Structure formats: structure tokens, C-alpha cells
Coordinates of C-alpha atoms in Angstrom, one line a residue:
X1 CA 135.3 -1.3 24.2
X2 CA 137.7 -2.2 20.9
X3 CA 138.5 -6.3 21.5
X4 CA 141.7 -7.6 20.0
X5 CA 141.9 -9.2 17.0
X6 CA 140.7 -12.8 16.6
X7 CA 143.6 -14.8 15.7
X8 CA 143.9 -18.5 15.8
X9 CA 143.2 -19.8 12.4
X10 CA 144.4 -17.1 10.6
X11 CA 147.5 -18.0 12.2
X12 CA 147.4 -21.6 12.0
X13 CA 146.7 -21.7 8.6
X14 CA 149.4 -18.5 7.4
X15 CA 152.1 -20.5 9.5
X16 CA 151.0 -24.0 7.6
X17 CA 151.1 -22.9 4.2
X18 CA 154.2 -20.6 4.8
X19 CA 156.8 -23.7 4.5
X20 CA 154.5 -26.8 3.8
X21 CA 154.1 -25.1 0.2
X22 CA 155.8 -27.4 -1.4
X23 CA 154.7 -30.6 -0.1
X24 CA 152.2 -30.8 -3.5
X25 CA 151.9 -34.5 -3.4
X26 CA 153.1 -37.8 -2.4
X27 CA 155.9 -38.4 -3.1
X28 CA 156.8 -35.0 -1.9
X29 CA 155.2 -36.4 1.3
X30 CA 156.7 -40.0 1.2
X31 CA 160.6 -38.2 1.2
X32 CA 159.1 -36.0 4.2
X33 CA 158.0 -39.0 6.2
X34 CA 161.8 -40.6 5.7
X35 CA 162.8 -36.9 6.7
X36 CA 160.9 -37.0 10.2
X37 CA 161.3 -40.3 10.5
X38 CA 165.5 -40.3 10.5
X39 CA 164.9 -37.0 13.4
X40 CA 164.8 -34.4 11.0
X41 CA 163.2 -31.5 13.1
X42 CA 162.2 -29.5 10.3
X43 CA 160.9 -32.8 8.3
X44 CA 158.8 -33.6 11.6
X45 CA 157.3 -29.9 11.7
X46 CA 156.5 -30.2 7.6
X47 CA 155.0 -33.6 8.5
X48 CA 153.2 -32.0 11.3
X49 CA 151.6 -29.2 8.5
X50 CA 150.8 -31.9 5.7
X51 CA 148.6 -34.1 8.6
X52 CA 147.1 -30.5 9.2
X53 CA 146.7 -29.6 6.3
X54 CA 145.7 -33.0 3.9
X55 CA 148.5 -32.1 1.9
X56 CA 149.9 -35.5 -0.3
X57 CA 148.2 -37.2 2.8
X58 CA 144.2 -37.5 3.8
X59 CA 143.9 -34.9 6.7
X60 CA 144.6 -36.7 10.3
X61 CA 144.9 -33.8 13.4
X62 CA 145.9 -36.5 15.8
X63 CA 148.8 -37.4 13.7
X64 CA 149.6 -33.8 12.8
X65 CA 150.1 -33.2 16.8
X66 CA 152.2 -36.0 17.1
X67 CA 154.9 -34.7 14.6
X68 CA 154.9 -31.3 16.2
X69 CA 154.7 -32.8 18.8
X70 CA 158.1 -34.3 17.6
X71 CA 160.1 -31.6 15.7
X72 CA 158.6 -29.1 19.0
X73 CA 160.4 -31.8 21.9
X74 CA 163.7 -30.7 19.3
X75 CA 162.9 -26.9 20.1
X76 CA 161.8 -26.1 17.0
X77 CA 159.4 -23.1 17.2
X78 CA 157.5 -23.3 14.2
X79 CA 156.5 -26.2 15.3
X80 CA 155.7 -25.4 19.2
X81 CA 153.8 -22.4 18.2
X82 CA 151.6 -24.7 16.0
X83 CA 151.0 -27.4 18.6
X84 CA 149.8 -24.9 20.8
X85 CA 147.4 -23.8 18.2
X86 CA 146.1 -27.4 18.1
X87 CA 145.6 -27.3 22.2
X88 CA 144.1 -23.7 22.2
X89 CA 141.7 -24.9 19.9
X90 CA 141.1 -29.2 21.0
X91 CA 142.4 -30.0 16.9
X92 CA 143.9 -34.0 17.5
X93 CA 144.2 -33.3 21.0
X94 CA 141.7 -32.9 24.1
X95 CA 142.1 -29.3 24.5
X96 CA 143.8 -27.7 26.8
X97 CA 144.9 -24.2 27.3
X98 CA 147.2 -24.3 29.9
X99 CA 148.8 -26.4 27.5
X100 CA 148.9 -24.1 25.0
X101 CA 150.6 -21.7 26.8
X102 CA 153.5 -23.5 27.4
X103 CA 154.6 -24.0 23.9
X104 CA 153.1 -20.6 23.4
X105 CA 156.0 -19.7 25.4
X106 CA 158.6 -22.1 24.5
X107 CA 158.2 -20.6 21.0
X108 CA 158.3 -16.3 21.6
X109 CA 161.4 -16.7 24.6
X110 CA 162.6 -18.3 20.6
X111 CA 161.1 -15.0 18.8
X112 CA 158.8 -16.5 16.8
X113 CA 156.3 -13.3 16.5
X114 CA 153.4 -15.0 16.1
X115 CA 153.6 -17.1 19.5
X116 CA 153.9 -13.6 21.0
X117 CA 150.9 -12.2 19.8
X118 CA 149.4 -15.2 20.7
X119 CA 150.7 -15.5 24.2
X120 CA 149.8 -11.8 24.6
X121 CA 146.2 -12.9 24.0
X122 CA 146.1 -15.8 26.3
X123 CA 147.2 -13.2 29.0
X124 CA 144.7 -10.6 28.0
X125 CA 142.1 -13.5 27.8
X126 CA 142.8 -15.3 31.0
X127 CA 142.9 -18.9 29.2
X128 CA 145.6 -21.1 30.4
X129 CA 147.2 -18.6 32.7
X130 CA 145.4 -15.8 35.4
X131 CA 144.8 -12.9 33.2
X132 CA 147.3 -10.2 33.3
X133 CA 147.7 -7.4 31.2
X134 CA 151.0 -6.2 32.2
X135 CA 152.1 -9.4 31.1
X136 CA 150.1 -9.3 27.8
X137 CA 150.9 -6.1 26.9
X138 CA 154.8 -7.3 27.5
X139 CA 154.6 -9.9 24.8
X140 CA 152.1 -7.6 22.0
X141 CA 155.2 -5.7 22.4
X142 CA 157.8 -8.2 21.5
X143 CA 155.7 -9.3 18.8
X144 CA 154.6 -5.7 17.9
X145 CA 158.3 -4.7 17.6
X146 CA 158.8 -7.1 14.5
X147 CA 156.1 -6.0 12.5
X148 CA 153.0 -8.2 13.6
X149 CA 150.7 -6.2 12.4
X150 CA 147.9 -8.2 14.6
X151 CA 150.3 -7.0 17.7
X152 CA 150.5 -3.4 16.9
X153 CA 146.5 -3.0 16.9
X154 CA 146.4 -5.7 20.1
X155 CA 149.3 -3.0 22.0
X156 CA 147.2 0.0 20.1
X157 CA 143.8 -0.9 21.9
X158 CA 145.7 -1.7 25.2
X159 CA 147.5 1.8 25.4
X160 CA 144.1 3.3 24.4
X161 CA 141.6 1.2 27.4
X162 CA 144.9 2.1 30.0
X163 CA 144.8 -1.9 30.4
X164 CA 148.4 -3.5 31.5
X165 CA 149.8 0.2 30.8
X166 CA 148.8 3.9 31.1
X167 CA 146.2 5.0 29.4
X168 CA 147.8 6.9 26.0
X169 CA 146.2 8.1 22.9
X170 CA 149.1 8.9 21.3
X171 CA 150.7 5.9 21.4
X172 CA 147.5 4.5 21.3
X173 CA 147.3 6.1 17.2
X174 CA 151.1 5.3 16.9
X175 CA 150.6 1.9 16.7
X176 CA 147.6 1.1 14.7
X177 CA 149.4 3.4 11.7
X178 CA 151.5 0.5 12.2
X179 CA 149.6 -1.7 11.7
X180 CA 147.1 0.4 9.7
X181 CA 149.8 1.5 7.2
X182 CA 149.7 -2.4 6.8
X183 CA 146.4 -2.8 5.2
X184 CA 145.7 -4.6 9.5
X185 CA 141.4 -4.1 8.8
X186 CA 140.9 -4.1 12.7
X187 CA 144.2 -0.8 12.7
X188 CA 142.6 1.4 10.0
X189 CA 139.1 0.7 11.8
X190 CA 140.7 1.8 14.8
X191 CA 142.6 4.7 13.4
X192 CA 139.4 6.2 12.1
X193 CA 138.1 6.1 15.5
X194 CA 140.8 7.5 16.9
X195 CA 140.6 10.4 13.9
X196 CA 136.7 11.0 14.7
X197 CA 137.3 11.4 18.2
X198 CA 140.6 13.6 18.2
X199 CA 142.0 11.3 20.7
X200 CA 146.0 11.1 20.1
X201 CA 145.5 13.0 17.3
X202 CA 143.5 16.5 15.8
X203 CA 140.3 16.1 15.6
X204 CA 139.9 15.2 12.0
X205 CA 136.7 14.1 10.0
X206 CA 138.4 13.9 6.5
X207 CA 140.9 11.7 8.3
X208 CA 138.8 9.3 9.8
X209 CA 136.7 9.2 6.6
X210 CA 139.6 7.9 5.1
X211 CA 140.2 5.3 7.6
X212 CA 137.6 3.8 7.6
X213 CA 136.7 3.8 4.0
X214 CA 139.9 1.4 3.6
X215 CA 138.3 -1.1 5.9
X216 CA 135.8 -0.7 5.0
X217 CA 136.6 -1.6 1.6
X218 CA 138.1 -5.2 2.8
X219 CA 134.7 -5.6 4.4
X220 CA 134.7 -4.4 7.6
X221 CA 131.1 -4.4 9.3
X222 CA 132.1 -1.8 11.8
X223 CA 134.0 0.6 9.0
X224 CA 131.0 0.3 6.9
X225 CA 128.8 1.3 10.0
X226 CA 130.7 4.2 11.0
X227 CA 131.6 5.5 7.0
X228 CA 127.7 5.4 6.8
X229 CA 127.6 7.4 10.2
X230 CA 129.9 10.2 8.2
X231 CA 127.9 10.2 5.4
X232 CA 124.3 10.3 7.1
X233 CA 126.1 13.2 9.4
X234 CA 128.0 14.9 6.7
X235 CA 131.3 15.0 8.5
X236 CA 134.2 14.5 6.8
X237 CA 132.1 14.0 3.2
X238 CA 129.3 15.7 1.6
X239 CA 126.6 14.8 3.4
X240 CA 124.4 12.2 1.6
X241 CA 121.7 10.1 2.6
X242 CA 122.1 7.6 -0.2
X243 CA 125.7 7.1 0.1
X244 CA 125.2 6.2 3.9
X245 CA 122.4 3.8 3.2
X246 CA 124.4 2.2 1.5
X247 CA 127.0 1.6 3.7
X248 CA 125.1 0.5 6.6
X249 CA 123.0 -2.2 4.0
X250 CA 126.6 -3.4 3.9
X251 CA 127.1 -3.7 7.5
X252 CA 123.4 -5.1 8.2
X253 CA 123.8 -7.7 5.8
X254 CA 127.6 -9.1 7.6
X255 CA 125.0 -8.8 11.1
X256 CA 125.9 -5.3 12.5
X257 CA 123.3 -4.5 14.2
X258 CA 123.8 -1.3 14.8
X259 CA 123.7 -0.3 11.2
X260 CA 120.4 -2.8 11.2
X261 CA 118.8 -0.2 13.6
X262 CA 120.3 2.6 11.1
X263 CA 119.0 1.3 8.2
X264 CA 115.7 0.8 9.9
X265 CA 115.3 4.2 10.4
X266 CA 116.7 5.6 7.4
X267 CA 113.6 3.3 5.8
X268 CA 111.0 4.8 8.6
X269 CA 111.9 8.0 7.7
X270 CA 112.5 8.0 4.2
X271 CA 116.2 9.2 3.9
X272 CA 118.0 7.5 0.4
X273 CA 116.0 5.3 0.3
X274 CA 111.8 4.9 -0.6
X275 CA 110.3 5.6 2.8
X276 CA 108.9 2.0 3.3
X277 CA 107.8 1.2 7.1
X278 CA 108.4 -2.7 6.6
X279 CA 111.2 -2.8 5.6
X280 CA 111.7 -0.2 8.2
X281 CA 110.6 -3.3 10.5
X282 CA 111.6 -5.8 9.0
X283 CA 115.3 -4.2 10.0
X284 CA 114.0 -3.2 13.5
X285 CA 113.7 -6.6 13.8
X286 CA 116.9 -8.1 13.1
X287 CA 118.7 -5.7 15.4
X288 CA 116.4 -5.6 18.3
X289 CA 117.0 -9.7 18.0
X290 CA 120.4 -9.4 19.0
X291 CA 119.6 -7.6 21.2
X292 CA 120.2 -3.7 20.0
X293 CA 117.3 -1.7 22.9
X294 CA 117.2 1.7 20.5
X295 CA 115.9 -1.6 17.8
X296 CA 113.5 -2.8 20.1
X297 CA 112.2 0.4 21.1
X298 CA 111.2 1.0 18.1
X299 CA 110.1 -1.8 16.8
X300 CA 107.2 -2.0 19.7
X301 CA 106.8 1.5 18.4
X302 CA 105.8 0.1 15.0
X303 CA 103.7 -2.7 16.5
X304 CA 101.8 -0.1 19.5
X305 CA 101.0 2.7 16.3
X306 CA 100.6 -0.4 13.3
X307 CA 103.3 0.9 11.3
X308 CA 104.2 -1.5 7.9
X309 CA 102.8 -4.3 10.4
X310 CA 99.5 -5.2 11.8
X311 CA 98.9 -3.2 15.3
X312 CA 99.5 -5.3 18.2
X313 CA 99.8 -4.0 21.6
X314 CA 100.7 -7.2 23.5
X315 CA 103.5 -7.5 20.5
X316 CA 104.8 -3.6 21.6
X317 CA 104.8 -4.6 25.1
X318 CA 107.0 -7.1 24.5
X319 CA 109.8 -5.1 23.0
X320 CA 109.8 -2.7 25.0
X321 CA 109.9 -5.0 27.9
X322 CA 112.9 -6.1 26.3
X323 CA 114.7 -2.7 26.4
X324 CA 113.2 -1.8 29.7
X325 CA 115.4 -5.0 31.0
X326 CA 118.5 -3.7 28.9
X327 CA 117.6 -0.2 31.4
X328 CA 116.4 2.0 28.2
X329 CA 115.0 4.8 29.8
X330 CA 112.9 5.5 26.5
X331 CA 111.4 2.0 26.6
X332 CA 110.8 2.6 30.3
X333 CA 108.1 4.5 29.7
X334 CA 106.8 3.2 27.6
X335 CA 106.3 0.2 29.2
X336 CA 104.8 3.0 31.5
X337 CA 102.2 3.9 29.2
X338 CA 101.3 1.0 28.3
X339 CA 100.5 -0.1 31.8
X340 CA 98.9 3.0 32.6
X341 CA 96.6 2.8 29.5
X342 CA 95.8 -0.9 29.8
X343 CA 97.9 -1.3 26.3
X344 CA 98.6 -4.8 25.6
X345 CA 98.7 -5.1 29.6
X346 CA 95.8 -5.6 32.3
X347 CA 95.9 -1.8 32.9
X348 CA 98.0 -1.4 36.7
X349 CA 98.8 1.9 37.4
X350 CA 101.6 0.2 40.0
X351 CA 103.6 -1.3 37.2
X352 CA 102.8 2.4 35.5
X353 CA 104.2 4.3 38.3
X354 CA 107.7 1.6 38.5
X355 CA 108.4 1.8 34.9
X356 CA 107.6 5.5 35.0
X357 CA 110.3 5.5 38.0
X358 CA 113.2 3.5 36.8
X359 CA 112.8 5.7 33.4
X360 CA 113.0 9.5 35.5
X361 CA 115.4 8.5 37.7
X362 CA 117.8 8.2 34.2
X363 CA 116.8 11.8 33.3
X364 CA 113.8 11.1 31.3
X365 CA 112.2 14.3 31.1
X366 CA 108.5 13.4 29.7
X367 CA 108.9 10.2 32.4
X368 CA 109.5 12.5 35.4
X369 CA 106.4 14.8 34.5
X370 CA 104.3 11.5 34.1
X371 CA 105.2 10.9 37.4
X372 CA 104.6 13.6 39.0
X373 CA 101.2 13.2 37.5
X374 CA 100.8 9.6 39.3
X375 CA 101.7 11.4 42.7
X376 CA 99.5 14.6 42.1
X377 CA 96.5 11.5 41.5
X378 CA 97.8 9.3 43.5
X379 CA 97.3 7.1 41.0
X380 CA 99.2 3.9 41.6
X381 CA 101.2 5.7 44.8
X382 CA 100.1 7.6 47.8
X383 CA 98.9 10.7 46.8
X384 CA 101.8 13.1 47.7
X385 CA 101.8 16.5 46.7
X386 CA 105.7 17.1 47.6
X387 CA 106.9 14.3 45.2
X388 CA 104.4 15.6 42.5
X389 CA 106.1 19.6 42.6
X390 CA 110.0 17.3 42.4
X391 CA 108.7 15.2 40.3
X392 CA 107.1 18.3 37.9
X393 CA 110.2 20.5 38.6
X394 CA 113.1 17.5 37.2
X395 CA 110.7 17.6 33.9
X396 CA 109.8 21.8 33.8
X397 CA 113.8 22.1 33.7
X398 CA 114.2 20.1 31.2
X399 CA 111.1 22.2 29.4
X400 CA 109.0 19.9 29.4
X401 CA 105.8 23.0 28.5
X402 CA 103.1 20.3 30.6
X403 CA 105.6 19.6 33.4
X404 CA 106.4 23.7 33.7
X405 CA 102.4 24.2 33.4
X406 CA 101.8 21.7 36.2
X407 CA 104.6 23.2 38.5
X408 CA 102.9 26.4 38.1
X409 CA 99.1 24.8 39.3
X410 CA 101.2 23.5 42.2
X411 CA 102.6 27.5 43.1
X412 CA 99.6 28.8 42.4
X413 CA 98.1 26.5 44.8
X414 CA 100.1 26.2 46.9
X415 CA 100.0 22.6 46.8
X416 CA 103.5 20.5 48.2
X417 CA 105.2 24.2 48.3
X418 CA 104.7 27.3 49.8
X419 CA 102.2 28.9 47.9
X420 CA 103.9 31.7 45.5
X421 CA 102.2 33.4 42.6
X422 CA 104.9 35.2 41.4
X423 CA 107.1 31.7 41.2
X424 CA 103.8 30.5 39.2
X425 CA 104.0 32.9 36.4
X426 CA 107.1 32.3 35.9
X427 CA 106.8 28.2 35.1
X428 CA 103.4 29.7 33.6
X429 CA 105.3 32.1 31.2
X430 CA 108.3 29.4 30.0
X431 CA 105.5 27.0 29.1
X432 CA 103.4 29.8 27.5
X433 CA 106.4 30.7 25.2
X434 CA 106.7 27.1 23.9
X435 CA 102.8 26.8 22.8
X436 CA 101.5 25.2 25.5
X437 CA 97.5 26.5 25.3
X438 CA 96.7 25.6 28.7
X439 CA 99.7 28.3 30.2
X440 CA 98.6 30.6 27.8
X441 CA 94.9 30.8 29.4
X442 CA 96.2 30.1 32.4
X443 CA 98.8 32.9 32.8
X444 CA 96.1 35.6 31.4
X445 CA 93.7 34.8 34.5
X446 CA 97.2 36.1 36.6
X447 CA 97.5 38.6 34.6
X448 CA 93.7 40.2 34.6
X449 CA 94.1 39.1 38.8
X450 CA 96.9 41.0 38.7
X451 CA 99.1 38.0 40.6
X452 CA 102.1 37.6 40.6
X453 CA 102.6 39.9 38.6
X454 CA 100.5 43.4 37.7
X455 CA 97.2 43.2 36.6
X456 CA 97.3 44.0 33.2
X457 CA 94.2 43.1 31.3
X458 CA 95.8 44.2 27.8
X459 CA 98.6 41.3 28.7
X460 CA 95.5 39.5 29.5
X461 CA 93.6 39.4 26.5
X462 CA 97.0 38.8 23.9
X463 CA 97.5 35.5 26.2
X464 CA 93.7 34.3 26.0
X465 CA 93.9 35.1 22.2
X466 CA 96.4 32.8 21.9
X467 CA 95.0 29.9 23.8
X468 CA 92.1 30.6 21.4
X469 CA 94.6 30.1 18.6
X470 CA 95.2 26.9 19.8
X471 CA 91.6 25.9 19.9
X472 CA 91.4 26.3 24.3
X473 CA 87.8 26.6 24.9
X474 CA 88.2 28.3 28.2
X475 CA 90.0 31.3 26.4

């Protein structure tokens, strides 16, 4: 889900410098102080800015708050907004979100655009008020209609996600475009995403690339990552792994975990760079330490295989476990393998079954097959042919040749199902046609004995020959 733009520091600095740029020496400070002490609200506001920014006077947030408050109590909208910012950030006062909301509201009701946007953020995030997306939308809209790019982007986010309004991708695109055309970097990235996915606009990879590039060139890490993806896959641009690597690297160096993972993949596979397992490990580690589950799995694999690092099964297990606990099926399967074979952990069939099951229930085909094997052999679970058949079938239907062979064997021998030679032949054939040597031998046996098919020695010989060419001894 896209998140509303962070606003606090930028809003404070922009407002402060706008009206205080002239206050650049002590004489200006003295003149401003004199006017402020006489009750001039604008001077009180400017004096607050001077203390806030250390312009002509030593920076003093408490003094800034005092002068913002005096101007704010006279109804000066800019001071009300800045006082809200001080409460929100806890500068010069104890942090108090509810008080921040009150001052933002006073300024917003006077039409102060940044206060309207800030009030929307407070409602969207439940800071100082009960979270209320509909109220957030109302305040974002008021600021957006005044041309505030941050509010336009955030209003687009609300429409895209259906928060506080009925989900409407067309409206989201409209507001993203309004902000993007003002140079708002997050809106440019978001608009690129809408074109890439055909949401609210006709799908158009070239337009997606254009908007991603606009944001990427401003340094937006998410856009740099997505532009890398477009180059890697040749979407909207000529496929170019070197360009993909460049954009992944730009994003990765900013800490983007997805880009770090993808850069690791490029090094591991020698795409766009010289193949380098050590570099792959480095980038996988950077992403893995941020919690990226794919990177954790791949880093575990590098340790398990001794690629780019010294082989260390215990370290592999630790990384597989981190990803597995996030629900990542490949890691759960890998962890099952480690327990089944006692690699990096004490051998434990029950633990292997547990992890195979978690992956299998997510649809991981290899885990489904391995779980079937555990049931068939009574390893880590009570022996149960019917359960073995169930898991073999789920894996077989996803095309796992070993599972197809296993399911054929169960039908041929009436294990967990009614004996059915025709079904056995069907499953052996599907595996045999994928080149599975054992299935080729078993299919040859069925033809030789006329079980489930018309007896045919020529067919039997053909399948035995194909198995023998793969080195099957029993052929």
C-alpha cells in the first residue's frame, strides 16, 4: 500500500523561510522584536520564525513557540500552523498531537493550505484524533484544490486504496497527475505504477517508464527500483541488464531492500555485471538484514552451497528460519530439508514434517511431494498411505515428475487408493514424458505386462531405452 508523503520537516522549513528570508541580520531582529512587542501579529510570527531558524538570533525553540503563540492567538494563520508543527514535533514544547491538531484546525479553517494537508495527515494516521479516513479525505481535498502537490498525491492514495472514499483508480490517476506535473516525486512514482498496472488508465509501459524515470532522476529509491525492473524485463524500453543494474544500485545504495535483493540476483547470475557470488552475498545480506524474506532465503542458499561464503549449514538454517517465520514457503521447504537431512541442525523428521506441511499448505509443490514421502514412509508422522496419496496428487497436478511417479505407484499397488492400473499408467506417462527415468521404467513395465494398457513390447522397449539413456540401471 502506498503511504502518504512525509511532510513535517519540509512544511516547517518552507513556511518559515518564505516570510523570514529578509530577516538576515541583528538589526532586522531588533526592528521585528520592537514591532512584535507592540502587538503586531505578523511581526510576532516573523520573530517566531527567526528564533525557530536562528536568523539574526541564537536558535531557541521555546522562544519561537512563545512568539508563534502570541501571533496565533491573534488569529494569524501562519503562526497557528507553525505552532501546530512545534506541538507535533515536540520542539520548544512537550509533544502533544491533540494540541497540534487544534492549531492546525484553526489555520485550516482560514484556508491555510499546508494546515489543511497536515490536518488530513493527522486524521489519516490517528494522531491527536481518532483515525478517520473520510475526514482525512476532506482536508486533503481542500488543500489539493488549492494546488498543494502533497495533498494531491495523498488524495490520489486515498482513491487508489479506497480509504475514506469509494475506490476509484481514475480519480487516483487524476490527482497523481496533478501532483506529478508539479514535480512531486512520489506522485510521479505512483503515476508510473498506475500506467504499469493499467489501473485507471490504459496499460502503457512506455508511460510508466517515463514517470518512473522522472521520479528516479529526482532520487526516489522506489522509482529507481521500478525503473530497474522495467529495464530488466524489457517493458517500455529495450531490455538492458546493465541499465537495470545501474538503477537497482542507485536504489540499493539508498537502502531499498527490494533493489538490494535484485542487485544480488544480478551478481549471482552475471546479468549486467560480471558474475560475482561474493557481491551477491553482500547485497542479499543488506536486504536480508532489513527483513526481506526472498533475500533471507537466497542468503541461506549461498551459505548452504558455499557460494561467495564459506559453507555453513548452521548459518543457512538461521536465514531460512527468519524467512520461514515470515511465512515464506520456499524457506519453509528448505528448512524441512535441513531437518530431514540433519544439516545445520539435529536430524528431526517431525520438525521436517512440520516445515514441509507449512510450505505445502501454501501450495509449494516440492514440499507437497516431500510431505507425501514422509507419510508414505512413516517418517516424522504415523504412516498413512491415504495422506501420502493426497499430497502426491497435489504436487503431481502442479507437474512435479517425482510426485506423478509416486502417485502412479500408489495406484499400481493399491496403496491409499483403489488399485487402478489405468490411473497408474496415466501418471507414469506424465512423469515419463518429462524425462523422469524411474517413471519411464515403470511405464515400460506396464506395457510389457499389459497392465492398464494393451500389451505392447515395442512400447515397453522404447520406454526402457529412454530410461537407459539416462543411466537407469533397472532398464
